[in-house]
PDB file of C-alpha atoms and ligand atoms in Angstrom:
ATOM      1  CA  MET A   1      36.848 -26.165  -2.634  1.00  0.00           C
ATOM      2  CA  THR A   2      35.021 -24.030  -5.199  1.00  0.00           C
ATOM      3  CA  SER A   3      31.266 -23.731  -4.668  1.00  0.00           C
ATOM      4  CA  SER A   4      28.858 -22.263  -7.200  1.00  0.00           C
ATOM      5  CA  ALA A   5      28.553 -19.189  -4.933  1.00  0.00           C
ATOM      6  CA  THR A   6      32.298 -18.479  -5.288  1.00  0.00           C
ATOM      7  CA  LYS A   7      32.622 -19.135  -9.006  1.00  0.00           C
ATOM      8  CA  PRO A   8      34.591 -16.478 -10.856  1.00  0.00           C
ATOM      9  CA  ARG A   9      32.740 -14.109 -13.173  1.00  0.00           C
ATOM     10  CA  GLY A  10      32.148 -15.563 -16.606  1.00  0.00           C
ATOM     11  CA  ALA A  11      31.967 -19.087 -15.308  1.00  0.00           C
ATOM     12  CA  ARG A  12      29.027 -21.205 -16.361  1.00  0.00           C
ATOM     13  CA  ALA A  13      25.985 -19.822 -14.563  1.00  0.00           C
ATOM     14  CA  ARG A  14      23.887 -22.954 -14.600  1.00  0.00           C
ATOM     15  CA  ALA A  15      24.538 -26.643 -14.630  1.00  0.00           C
ATOM     16  CA  ALA A  16      23.951 -28.316 -17.994  1.00  0.00           C
ATOM     17  CA  ILE A  17      20.414 -29.535 -17.283  1.00  0.00           C
ATOM     18  CA  ALA A  18      18.028 -29.816 -20.220  1.00  0.00           C
ATOM     19  CA  ALA A  19      14.878 -29.367 -18.141  1.00  0.00           C
ATOM     20  CA  LYS A  20      13.740 -25.779 -17.553  1.00  0.00           C
ATOM     21  CA  THR A  21      13.405 -26.551 -13.894  1.00  0.00           C
ATOM     22  CA  LEU A  22      13.663 -29.631 -11.731  1.00  0.00           C
ATOM     23  CA  ARG A  23      10.918 -28.401  -9.463  1.00  0.00           C
ATOM     24  CA  THR A  24       7.951 -30.726  -9.534  1.00  0.00           C
ATOM     25  CA  ASP A  25       5.691 -28.789  -7.170  1.00  0.00           C
ATOM     26  CA  ARG A  26       3.142 -26.241  -8.379  1.00  0.00           C
ATOM     27  CA  TRP A  27       5.552 -23.307  -8.064  1.00  0.00           C
ATOM     28  CA  TRP A  28       3.538 -21.271 -10.589  1.00  0.00           C
ATOM     29  CA  ILE A  29       0.526 -20.925  -8.274  1.00  0.00           C
ATOM     30  CA  ALA A  30       2.008 -18.090  -6.176  1.00  0.00           C
ATOM     31  CA  PRO A  31       2.920 -15.873  -9.166  1.00  0.00           C
ATOM     32  CA  LEU A  32      -0.437 -16.646 -10.803  1.00  0.00           C
ATOM     33  CA  ILE A  33      -2.374 -15.626  -7.686  1.00  0.00           C
ATOM     34  CA  THR A  34      -0.269 -12.471  -7.462  1.00  0.00           C
ATOM     35  CA  VAL A  35      -1.070 -11.514 -11.068  1.00  0.00           C
ATOM     36  CA  ILE A  36      -4.787 -12.111 -10.546  1.00  0.00           C
ATOM     37  CA  GLY A  37      -4.893 -10.310  -7.189  1.00  0.00           C
ATOM     38  CA  LEU A  38      -2.902  -7.247  -8.197  1.00  0.00           C
ATOM     39  CA  SER A  39      -4.627  -6.928 -11.591  1.00  0.00           C
ATOM     40  CA  ALA A  40      -8.081  -7.112  -9.999  1.00  0.00           C
ATOM     41  CA  TRP A  41      -7.176  -4.520  -7.382  1.00  0.00           C
ATOM     42  CA  ILE A  42      -5.640  -2.115  -9.907  1.00  0.00           C
ATOM     43  CA  ALA A  43      -8.698  -2.432 -12.175  1.00  0.00           C
ATOM     44  CA  TYR A  44     -11.083  -1.755  -9.285  1.00  0.00           C
ATOM     45  CA  ALA A  45      -9.060   1.202  -7.957  1.00  0.00           C
ATOM     46  CA  THR A  46      -8.741   2.773 -11.421  1.00  0.00           C
ATOM     47  CA  VAL A  47     -12.474   2.596 -12.052  1.00  0.00           C
ATOM     48  CA  ARG A  48     -13.244   4.042  -8.629  1.00  0.00           C
ATOM     49  CA  VAL A  49     -10.723   6.875  -8.808  1.00  0.00           C
ATOM     50  CA  PHE A  50     -12.140   8.115 -12.120  1.00  0.00           C
ATOM     51  CA  MET A  51     -15.782   7.562 -11.184  1.00  0.00           C
ATOM     52  CA  HIS A  52     -15.895  10.884  -9.317  1.00  0.00           C
ATOM     53  CA  LYS A  53     -18.978   9.971  -7.314  1.00  0.00           C
ATOM     54  CA  TRP A  54     -20.188   7.968  -4.329  1.00  0.00           C
ATOM     55  CA  TYR A  55     -17.123   8.781  -2.228  1.00  0.00           C
ATOM     56  CA  TRP A  56     -18.799  10.729   0.598  1.00  0.00           C
ATOM     57  CA  VAL A  57     -21.670   9.901   2.939  1.00  0.00           C
ATOM     58  CA  GLU A  58     -23.085  13.259   3.916  1.00  0.00           C
ATOM     59  CA  GLN A  59     -25.109  11.973   6.860  1.00  0.00           C
ATOM     60  CA  TYR A  60     -22.214  10.288   8.677  1.00  0.00           C
ATOM     61  CA  HIS A  61     -19.195  12.048   7.151  1.00  0.00           C
ATOM     62  CA  TYR A  62     -17.680   8.872   5.728  1.00  0.00           C
ATOM     63  CA  LEU A  63     -15.001   9.621   3.148  1.00  0.00           C
ATOM     64  CA  THR A  64     -13.405   6.809   1.164  1.00  0.00           C
ATOM     65  CA  PRO A  65      -9.574   6.744   1.299  1.00  0.00           C
ATOM     66  CA  PHE A  66      -9.491   6.782  -2.529  1.00  0.00           C
ATOM     67  CA  TYR A  67     -10.734  10.397  -2.402  1.00  0.00           C
ATOM     68  CA  SER A  68      -8.801  11.662   0.597  1.00  0.00           C
ATOM     69  CA  PRO A  69      -8.022  14.477   0.795  1.00  0.00           C
ATOM     70  CA  CYS A  70     -10.510  15.663  -1.823  1.00  0.00           C
ATOM     71  CA  VAL A  71      -8.751  18.647  -3.401  1.00  0.00           C
ATOM     72  CA  THR A  72     -10.465  19.451  -6.723  1.00  0.00           C
ATOM     73  CA  ASP A  73     -13.194  22.068  -7.112  1.00  0.00           C
ATOM     74  CA  ARG A  74     -15.561  19.251  -8.125  1.00  0.00           C
ATOM     75  CA  CYS A  75     -15.398  17.795  -4.589  1.00  0.00           C
ATOM     76  CA  ILE A  76     -18.373  18.115  -2.265  1.00  0.00           C
ATOM     77  CA  PRO A  77     -17.256  21.037  -0.025  1.00  0.00           C
ATOM     78  CA  GLU A  78     -17.850  19.115   3.258  1.00  0.00           C
ATOM     79  CA  ALA A  79     -15.647  16.287   1.963  1.00  0.00           C
ATOM     80  CA  SER A  80     -12.740  18.664   1.319  1.00  0.00           C
ATOM     81  CA  HIS A  81     -11.217  18.629   4.798  1.00  0.00           C
ATOM     82  CA  PHE A  82      -8.043  20.320   3.595  1.00  0.00           C
ATOM     83  CA  GLY A  83      -9.289  22.733   0.907  1.00  0.00           C
ATOM     84  CA  GLN A  84      -9.705  22.631  -2.888  1.00  0.00           C
ATOM     85  CA  TYR A  85      -6.737  23.513  -5.082  1.00  0.00           C
ATOM     86  CA  LEU A  86      -7.154  21.807  -8.457  1.00  0.00           C
ATOM     87  CA  PRO A  87      -9.625  22.097 -11.334  1.00  0.00           C
ATOM     88  CA  GLY A  88     -12.252  19.387 -11.539  1.00  0.00           C
ATOM     89  CA  TRP A  89     -11.170  17.894 -14.844  1.00  0.00           C
ATOM     90  CA  TRP A  90     -12.196  14.311 -15.439  1.00  0.00           C
ATOM     91  CA  ILE A  91      -8.621  13.132 -15.826  1.00  0.00           C
ATOM     92  CA  ILE A  92      -7.502  14.599 -12.488  1.00  0.00           C
ATOM     93  CA  PRO A  93      -8.171  12.272  -9.528  1.00  0.00           C
ATOM     94  CA  ASP A  94      -9.937  14.068  -6.680  1.00  0.00           C
ATOM     95  CA  ALA A  95      -7.147  12.920  -4.353  1.00  0.00           C
ATOM     96  CA  ALA A  96      -4.451  14.018  -6.807  1.00  0.00           C
ATOM     97  CA  PHE A  97      -2.062  15.149  -4.050  1.00  0.00           C
ATOM     98  CA  THR A  98      -1.895  11.775  -2.341  1.00  0.00           C
ATOM     99  CA  LEU A  99      -2.609   8.996  -4.850  1.00  0.00           C
ATOM    100  CA  PRO A 100       0.647   9.375  -6.843  1.00  0.00           C
ATOM    101  CA  PHE A 101       2.717   9.125  -3.646  1.00  0.00           C
ATOM    102  CA  LEU A 102       0.747   6.150  -2.391  1.00  0.00           C
ATOM    103  CA  LEU A 103       1.215   4.475  -5.755  1.00  0.00           C
ATOM    104  CA  LEU A 104       4.964   5.134  -5.704  1.00  0.00           C
ATOM    105  CA  PHE A 105       5.212   3.980  -2.079  1.00  0.00           C
ATOM    106  CA  ARG A 106       3.643   0.637  -2.962  1.00  0.00           C
ATOM    107  CA  LEU A 107       5.380   0.341  -6.320  1.00  0.00           C
ATOM    108  CA  THR A 108       8.813   0.732  -4.720  1.00  0.00           C
ATOM    109  CA  CYS A 109       7.955  -1.359  -1.637  1.00  0.00           C
ATOM    110  CA  TYR A 110      10.419  -4.208  -1.112  1.00  0.00           C
ATOM    111  CA  TYR A 111       7.665  -6.789  -0.899  1.00  0.00           C
ATOM    112  CA  TYR A 112       5.693  -5.592  -3.927  1.00  0.00           C
ATOM    113  CA  ARG A 113       8.915  -5.446  -5.925  1.00  0.00           C
ATOM    114  CA  LYS A 114       9.482  -9.097  -5.202  1.00  0.00           C
ATOM    115  CA  ALA A 115       5.837  -9.832  -6.039  1.00  0.00           C
ATOM    116  CA  TYR A 116       5.675  -8.132  -9.401  1.00  0.00           C
ATOM    117  CA  TYR A 117       9.227  -8.960 -10.476  1.00  0.00           C
ATOM    118  CA  ARG A 118       8.324 -12.603 -10.014  1.00  0.00           C
ATOM    119  CA  SER A 119       4.780 -12.645 -11.292  1.00  0.00           C
ATOM    120  CA  PHE A 120       4.647 -10.003 -14.048  1.00  0.00           C
ATOM    121  CA  TRP A 121       8.273  -9.948 -15.218  1.00  0.00           C
ATOM    122  CA  LEU A 122       9.176 -13.579 -14.459  1.00  0.00           C
ATOM    123  CA  SER A 123      12.471 -12.368 -13.137  1.00  0.00           C
ATOM    124  CA  PRO A 124      12.632 -15.088 -11.892  1.00  0.00           C
ATOM    125  CA  PRO A 125       9.120 -16.500 -11.414  1.00  0.00           C
ATOM    126  CA  ALA A 126      10.200 -18.684  -8.475  1.00  0.00           C
ATOM    127  CA  CYS A 127      13.265 -20.101  -6.730  1.00  0.00           C
ATOM    128  CA  ALA A 128      15.167 -22.587  -8.909  1.00  0.00           C
ATOM    129  CA  VAL A 129      13.126 -21.608 -11.979  1.00  0.00           C
ATOM    130  CA  PRO A 130      15.032 -19.811 -14.755  1.00  0.00           C
ATOM    131  CA  ASP A 131      14.595 -16.101 -15.359  1.00  0.00           C
ATOM    132  CA  GLY A 132      12.250 -15.181 -18.201  1.00  0.00           C
ATOM    133  CA  HIS A 133      14.884 -12.792 -19.571  1.00  0.00           C
ATOM    134  CA  ALA A 134      18.316 -13.331 -21.098  1.00  0.00           C
ATOM    135  CA  SER A 135      20.058 -10.552 -19.155  1.00  0.00           C
ATOM    136  CA  TYR A 136      19.781  -9.048 -15.720  1.00  0.00           C
ATOM    137  CA  SER A 137      20.900  -5.569 -14.714  1.00  0.00           C
ATOM    138  CA  GLY A 138      19.236  -5.418 -11.328  1.00  0.00           C
ATOM    139  CA  GLU A 139      18.198  -2.015 -10.033  1.00  0.00           C
ATOM    140  CA  THR A 140      21.311  -0.225 -11.196  1.00  0.00           C
ATOM    141  CA  ARG A 141      19.848   1.580 -14.221  1.00  0.00           C
ATOM    142  CA  PHE A 142      16.880   3.763 -15.091  1.00  0.00           C
ATOM    143  CA  PRO A 143      14.011   3.139 -14.543  1.00  0.00           C
ATOM    144  CA  LEU A 144      14.568   0.572 -11.797  1.00  0.00           C
ATOM    145  CA  ILE A 145      17.185   2.682 -10.070  1.00  0.00           C
ATOM    146  CA  VAL A 146      14.247   4.837  -8.931  1.00  0.00           C
ATOM    147  CA  GLN A 147      13.340   1.960  -6.600  1.00  0.00           C
ATOM    148  CA  ASN A 148      16.071   3.250  -4.315  1.00  0.00           C
ATOM    149  CA  SER A 149      13.961   6.313  -3.488  1.00  0.00           C
ATOM    150  CA  HIS A 150      11.523   4.165  -1.522  1.00  0.00           C
ATOM    151  CA  ARG A 151      12.684   5.631   1.801  1.00  0.00           C
ATOM    152  CA  TYR A 152      11.459   9.095   0.758  1.00  0.00           C
ATOM    153  CA  PHE A 153       8.013   7.828  -0.192  1.00  0.00           C
ATOM    154  CA  PHE A 154       7.806   6.347   3.294  1.00  0.00           C
ATOM    155  CA  TYR A 155       7.628   9.887   4.757  1.00  0.00           C
ATOM    156  CA  PHE A 156       4.803  10.833   2.380  1.00  0.00           C
ATOM    157  CA  ALA A 157       2.964   7.615   3.249  1.00  0.00           C
ATOM    158  CA  ALA A 158       3.234   8.423   6.961  1.00  0.00           C
ATOM    159  CA  ILE A 159       1.681  11.868   6.352  1.00  0.00           C
ATOM    160  CA  ILE A 160      -1.105  10.294   4.288  1.00  0.00           C
ATOM    161  CA  SER A 161      -1.787   7.798   7.085  1.00  0.00           C
ATOM    162  CA  LEU A 162      -2.212  10.788   9.406  1.00  0.00           C
ATOM    163  CA  ILE A 163      -4.754  12.263   6.967  1.00  0.00           C
ATOM    164  CA  ASN A 164      -6.635   8.948   6.823  1.00  0.00           C
ATOM    165  CA  THR A 165      -6.611   8.860  10.623  1.00  0.00           C
ATOM    166  CA  TRP A 166      -8.154  12.316  10.682  1.00  0.00           C
ATOM    167  CA  ASP A 167     -10.864  11.155   8.251  1.00  0.00           C
ATOM    168  CA  ALA A 168     -11.647   8.163  10.468  1.00  0.00           C
ATOM    169  CA  ILE A 169     -11.932  10.331  13.594  1.00  0.00           C
ATOM    170  CA  ALA A 170     -13.999  13.019  11.823  1.00  0.00           C
ATOM    171  CA  ALA A 171     -16.469  10.316  10.777  1.00  0.00           C
ATOM    172  CA  PHE A 172     -17.849   9.768  14.278  1.00  0.00           C
ATOM    173  CA  ARG A 173     -20.786  11.896  13.282  1.00  0.00           C
ATOM    174  CA  SER A 174     -24.520  11.746  12.738  1.00  0.00           C
ATOM    175  CA  PRO A 175     -27.220  14.345  12.088  1.00  0.00           C
ATOM    176  CA  GLU A 176     -27.692  14.418  15.911  1.00  0.00           C
ATOM    177  CA  GLY A 177     -24.013  15.155  16.591  1.00  0.00           C
ATOM    178  CA  PHE A 178     -21.918  12.205  17.775  1.00  0.00           C
ATOM    179  CA  GLY A 179     -22.645   8.926  16.039  1.00  0.00           C
ATOM    180  CA  PHE A 180     -21.116   5.513  15.537  1.00  0.00           C
ATOM    181  CA  GLY A 181     -21.895   2.806  12.998  1.00  0.00           C
ATOM    182  CA  LEU A 182     -20.444  -0.110  11.068  1.00  0.00           C
ATOM    183  CA  GLY A 183     -18.845   2.380   8.672  1.00  0.00           C
ATOM    184  CA  ASN A 184     -16.779   3.754  11.560  1.00  0.00           C
ATOM    185  CA  LEU A 185     -15.516   0.273  12.418  1.00  0.00           C
ATOM    186  CA  ILE A 186     -14.516  -0.286   8.792  1.00  0.00           C
ATOM    187  CA  LEU A 187     -12.782   3.103   8.474  1.00  0.00           C
ATOM    188  CA  LEU A 188     -10.999   2.559  11.784  1.00  0.00           C
ATOM    189  CA  GLY A 189      -9.922  -0.977  10.922  1.00  0.00           C
ATOM    190  CA  ASN A 190      -8.558   0.252   7.607  1.00  0.00           C
ATOM    191  CA  VAL A 191      -6.538   3.017   9.268  1.00  0.00           C
ATOM    192  CA  ILE A 192      -5.074   0.635  11.856  1.00  0.00           C
ATOM    193  CA  MET A 193      -4.020  -1.749   9.105  1.00  0.00           C
ATOM    194  CA  LEU A 194      -2.572   1.127   7.035  1.00  0.00           C
ATOM    195  CA  TRP A 195      -0.465   2.199  10.003  1.00  0.00           C
ATOM    196  CA  ALA A 196       0.677  -1.377  10.582  1.00  0.00           C
ATOM    197  CA  TYR A 197       1.716  -1.681   6.932  1.00  0.00           C
ATOM    198  CA  THR A 198       3.435   1.720   6.910  1.00  0.00           C
ATOM    199  CA  ILE A 199       5.324   1.144  10.169  1.00  0.00           C
ATOM    200  CA  SER A 200       6.358  -2.357   9.087  1.00  0.00           C
ATOM    201  CA  CYS A 201       8.173  -0.823   6.099  1.00  0.00           C
ATOM    202  CA  HIS A 202      11.858  -1.777   5.827  1.00  0.00           C
ATOM    203  CA  SER A 203      12.767   1.902   5.533  1.00  0.00           C
ATOM    204  CA  CYS A 204      10.927   2.659   8.766  1.00  0.00           C
ATOM    205  CA  ARG A 205      12.830  -0.143  10.490  1.00  0.00           C
ATOM    206  CA  HIS A 206      16.085   1.359   9.302  1.00  0.00           C
ATOM    207  CA  ILE A 207      15.056   4.868  10.384  1.00  0.00           C
ATOM    208  CA  ILE A 208      14.208   3.566  13.871  1.00  0.00           C
ATOM    209  CA  GLY A 209      17.121   1.218  14.454  1.00  0.00           C
ATOM    210  CA  GLY A 210      19.665   1.789  11.703  1.00  0.00           C
ATOM    211  CA  ARG A 211      23.003   3.643  11.840  1.00  0.00           C
ATOM    212  CA  LEU A 212      23.524   2.764  15.503  1.00  0.00           C
ATOM    213  CA  LYS A 213      26.696   1.199  16.799  1.00  0.00           C
ATOM    214  CA  HIS A 214      25.335   0.195  20.197  1.00  0.00           C
ATOM    215  CA  PHE A 215      21.719  -0.568  20.927  1.00  0.00           C
ATOM    216  CA  SER A 216      22.635  -0.579  24.637  1.00  0.00           C
ATOM    217  CA  LYS A 217      23.127   3.199  24.463  1.00  0.00           C
ATOM    218  CA  HIS A 218      19.727   3.753  22.796  1.00  0.00           C
ATOM    219  CA  PRO A 219      17.228   1.695  24.829  1.00  0.00           C
ATOM    220  CA  VAL A 220      14.152   3.560  23.533  1.00  0.00           C
ATOM    221  CA  ARG A 221      15.131   3.120  19.908  1.00  0.00           C
ATOM    222  CA  TYR A 222      16.005  -0.499  20.604  1.00  0.00           C
ATOM    223  CA  ARG A 223      12.550  -1.119  22.063  1.00  0.00           C
ATOM    224  CA  LEU A 224      10.847   0.638  19.125  1.00  0.00           C
ATOM    225  CA  TRP A 225      13.041  -1.285  16.692  1.00  0.00           C
ATOM    226  CA  GLY A 226      11.834  -4.516  18.343  1.00  0.00           C
ATOM    227  CA  TYR A 227       8.187  -3.538  17.772  1.00  0.00           C
ATOM    228  CA  VAL A 228       8.847  -2.472  14.182  1.00  0.00           C
ATOM    229  CA  SER A 229      10.804  -5.678  13.528  1.00  0.00           C
ATOM    230  CA  TRP A 230       7.862  -7.736  14.821  1.00  0.00           C
ATOM    231  CA  LEU A 231       5.640  -6.017  12.270  1.00  0.00           C
ATOM    232  CA  ASN A 232       8.322  -6.098   9.592  1.00  0.00           C
ATOM    233  CA  VAL A 233       8.343  -9.892   9.367  1.00  0.00           C
ATOM    234  CA  ARG A 234       4.599  -9.643   8.632  1.00  0.00           C
ATOM    235  CA  HIS A 235       5.060  -7.018   5.917  1.00  0.00           C
ATOM    236  CA  MET A 236       3.899  -9.258   3.079  1.00  0.00           C
ATOM    237  CA  GLN A 237       0.680 -10.172   4.867  1.00  0.00           C
ATOM    238  CA  LEU A 238       0.071  -6.516   5.733  1.00  0.00           C
ATOM    239  CA  ALA A 239       0.661  -5.523   2.101  1.00  0.00           C
ATOM    240  CA  TRP A 240      -2.176  -7.827   1.028  1.00  0.00           C
ATOM    241  CA  ILE A 241      -4.424  -7.119   4.011  1.00  0.00           C
ATOM    242  CA  THR A 242      -4.294  -3.375   3.337  1.00  0.00           C
ATOM    243  CA  LEU A 243      -5.221  -3.886  -0.309  1.00  0.00           C
ATOM    244  CA  GLY A 244      -8.239  -5.750   1.018  1.00  0.00           C
ATOM    245  CA  THR A 245      -9.167  -3.189   3.696  1.00  0.00           C
ATOM    246  CA  LEU A 246      -8.766  -0.298   1.240  1.00  0.00           C
ATOM    247  CA  ALA A 247     -11.055  -1.935  -1.315  1.00  0.00           C
ATOM    248  CA  LEU A 248     -13.549  -2.997   1.358  1.00  0.00           C
ATOM    249  CA  THR A 249     -13.656   0.496   2.899  1.00  0.00           C
ATOM    250  CA  ASP A 250     -14.134   2.116  -0.474  1.00  0.00           C
ATOM    251  CA  PHE A 251     -16.814  -0.373  -1.488  1.00  0.00           C
ATOM    252  CA  TYR A 252     -18.705   0.093   1.768  1.00  0.00           C
ATOM    253  CA  VAL A 253     -18.635   3.904   1.510  1.00  0.00           C
ATOM    254  CA  MET A 254     -19.699   3.671  -2.141  1.00  0.00           C
ATOM    255  CA  SER A 255     -22.573   1.321  -1.277  1.00  0.00           C
ATOM    256  CA  VAL A 256     -23.899   3.608   1.467  1.00  0.00           C
ATOM    257  CA  ALA A 257     -23.338   6.784  -0.583  1.00  0.00           C
ATOM    258  CA  ALA A 258     -25.137   5.281  -3.588  1.00  0.00           C
ATOM    259  CA  GLY A 259     -28.072   4.178  -1.413  1.00  0.00           C
ATOM    260  CA  TRP A 260     -27.565   0.457  -2.143  1.00  0.00           C
ATOM    261  CA  ILE A 261     -27.385  -0.301   1.587  1.00  0.00           C
ATOM    262  CA  SER A 262     -27.946   1.583   4.843  1.00  0.00           C
ATOM    263  CA  ASP A 263     -25.214   1.980   7.396  1.00  0.00           C
ATOM    264  CA  LEU A 264     -25.710  -0.239  10.436  1.00  0.00           C
ATOM    265  CA  ARG A 265     -25.845   2.267  13.319  1.00  0.00           C
ATOM    266  CA  PHE A 266     -24.889   1.457  16.914  1.00  0.00           C
ATOM    267  CA  ILE A 267     -25.275   4.985  18.324  1.00  0.00           C
ATOM    268  CA  ASN A 268     -27.309   7.652  16.522  1.00  0.00           C
TER     269      ASN A 268
HETATM  270  S1  FES B   1       6.425  -0.266   2.283  1.00  0.00           S
HETATM  271 FE1  FES B   1       7.172  -2.218   1.820  1.00  0.00          FE
HETATM  272  S2  FES B   1       9.268  -2.022   2.246  1.00  0.00           S
HETATM  273 FE2  FES B   1       8.561  -0.041   2.640  1.00  0.00          FE
END
């Protein structure tokens, strides 16, 4: 018996149905929400990255992740935990060493690929809905072949998560010495979510548990692989949650730095 999955190349790709799709549900809602959500986040992040202010709360040492590490000579010296190496030109983001890698990490992420292929490129917009393009070459040619380098960006993302962790720990400060406020909870929550997203990466799962013939001979890796796999099935949710925690953390730091609100302090 010949099924559509085993049809020879060149055979008719689609049954002769006049309708564009037979789906009657509101399949377009998911891609629409994705377009709105990603566009809003990109617009917010772009404005913030090139604002060059309100990224550091001197009193409590809060640094927004959008400016970490702050490496231009325009940065407030106390906010430059790892030194200043670049000129403070307007066009250069203050976190110029990390933002491009974070962008590439997310851009090549398996989940985000699915999200923007479907929503922005309509390729295809949903299951059982025709592709918005006449041809399909997959990820076999430039530029999409670059998607295969995702595993390398994972290592950069892990290093950047370490830097964000350092920022969160260094923020337990107040003019009296040790201090702890709502800003610390927000920074900490963001870092935990960033780690969860980073570790749930498909490349991480492969690094932990891939290329093994027998899990029984690698019990530690098997156990770690189980944890990573548990997170991995939640990768899509973590991708969205971290966009939210990043924006929330940045907005909170900006609000306190600009003097719009005061940080709620629990200790000092
Ligand atoms: S970060 Fe999404 S698959 Fe790696």
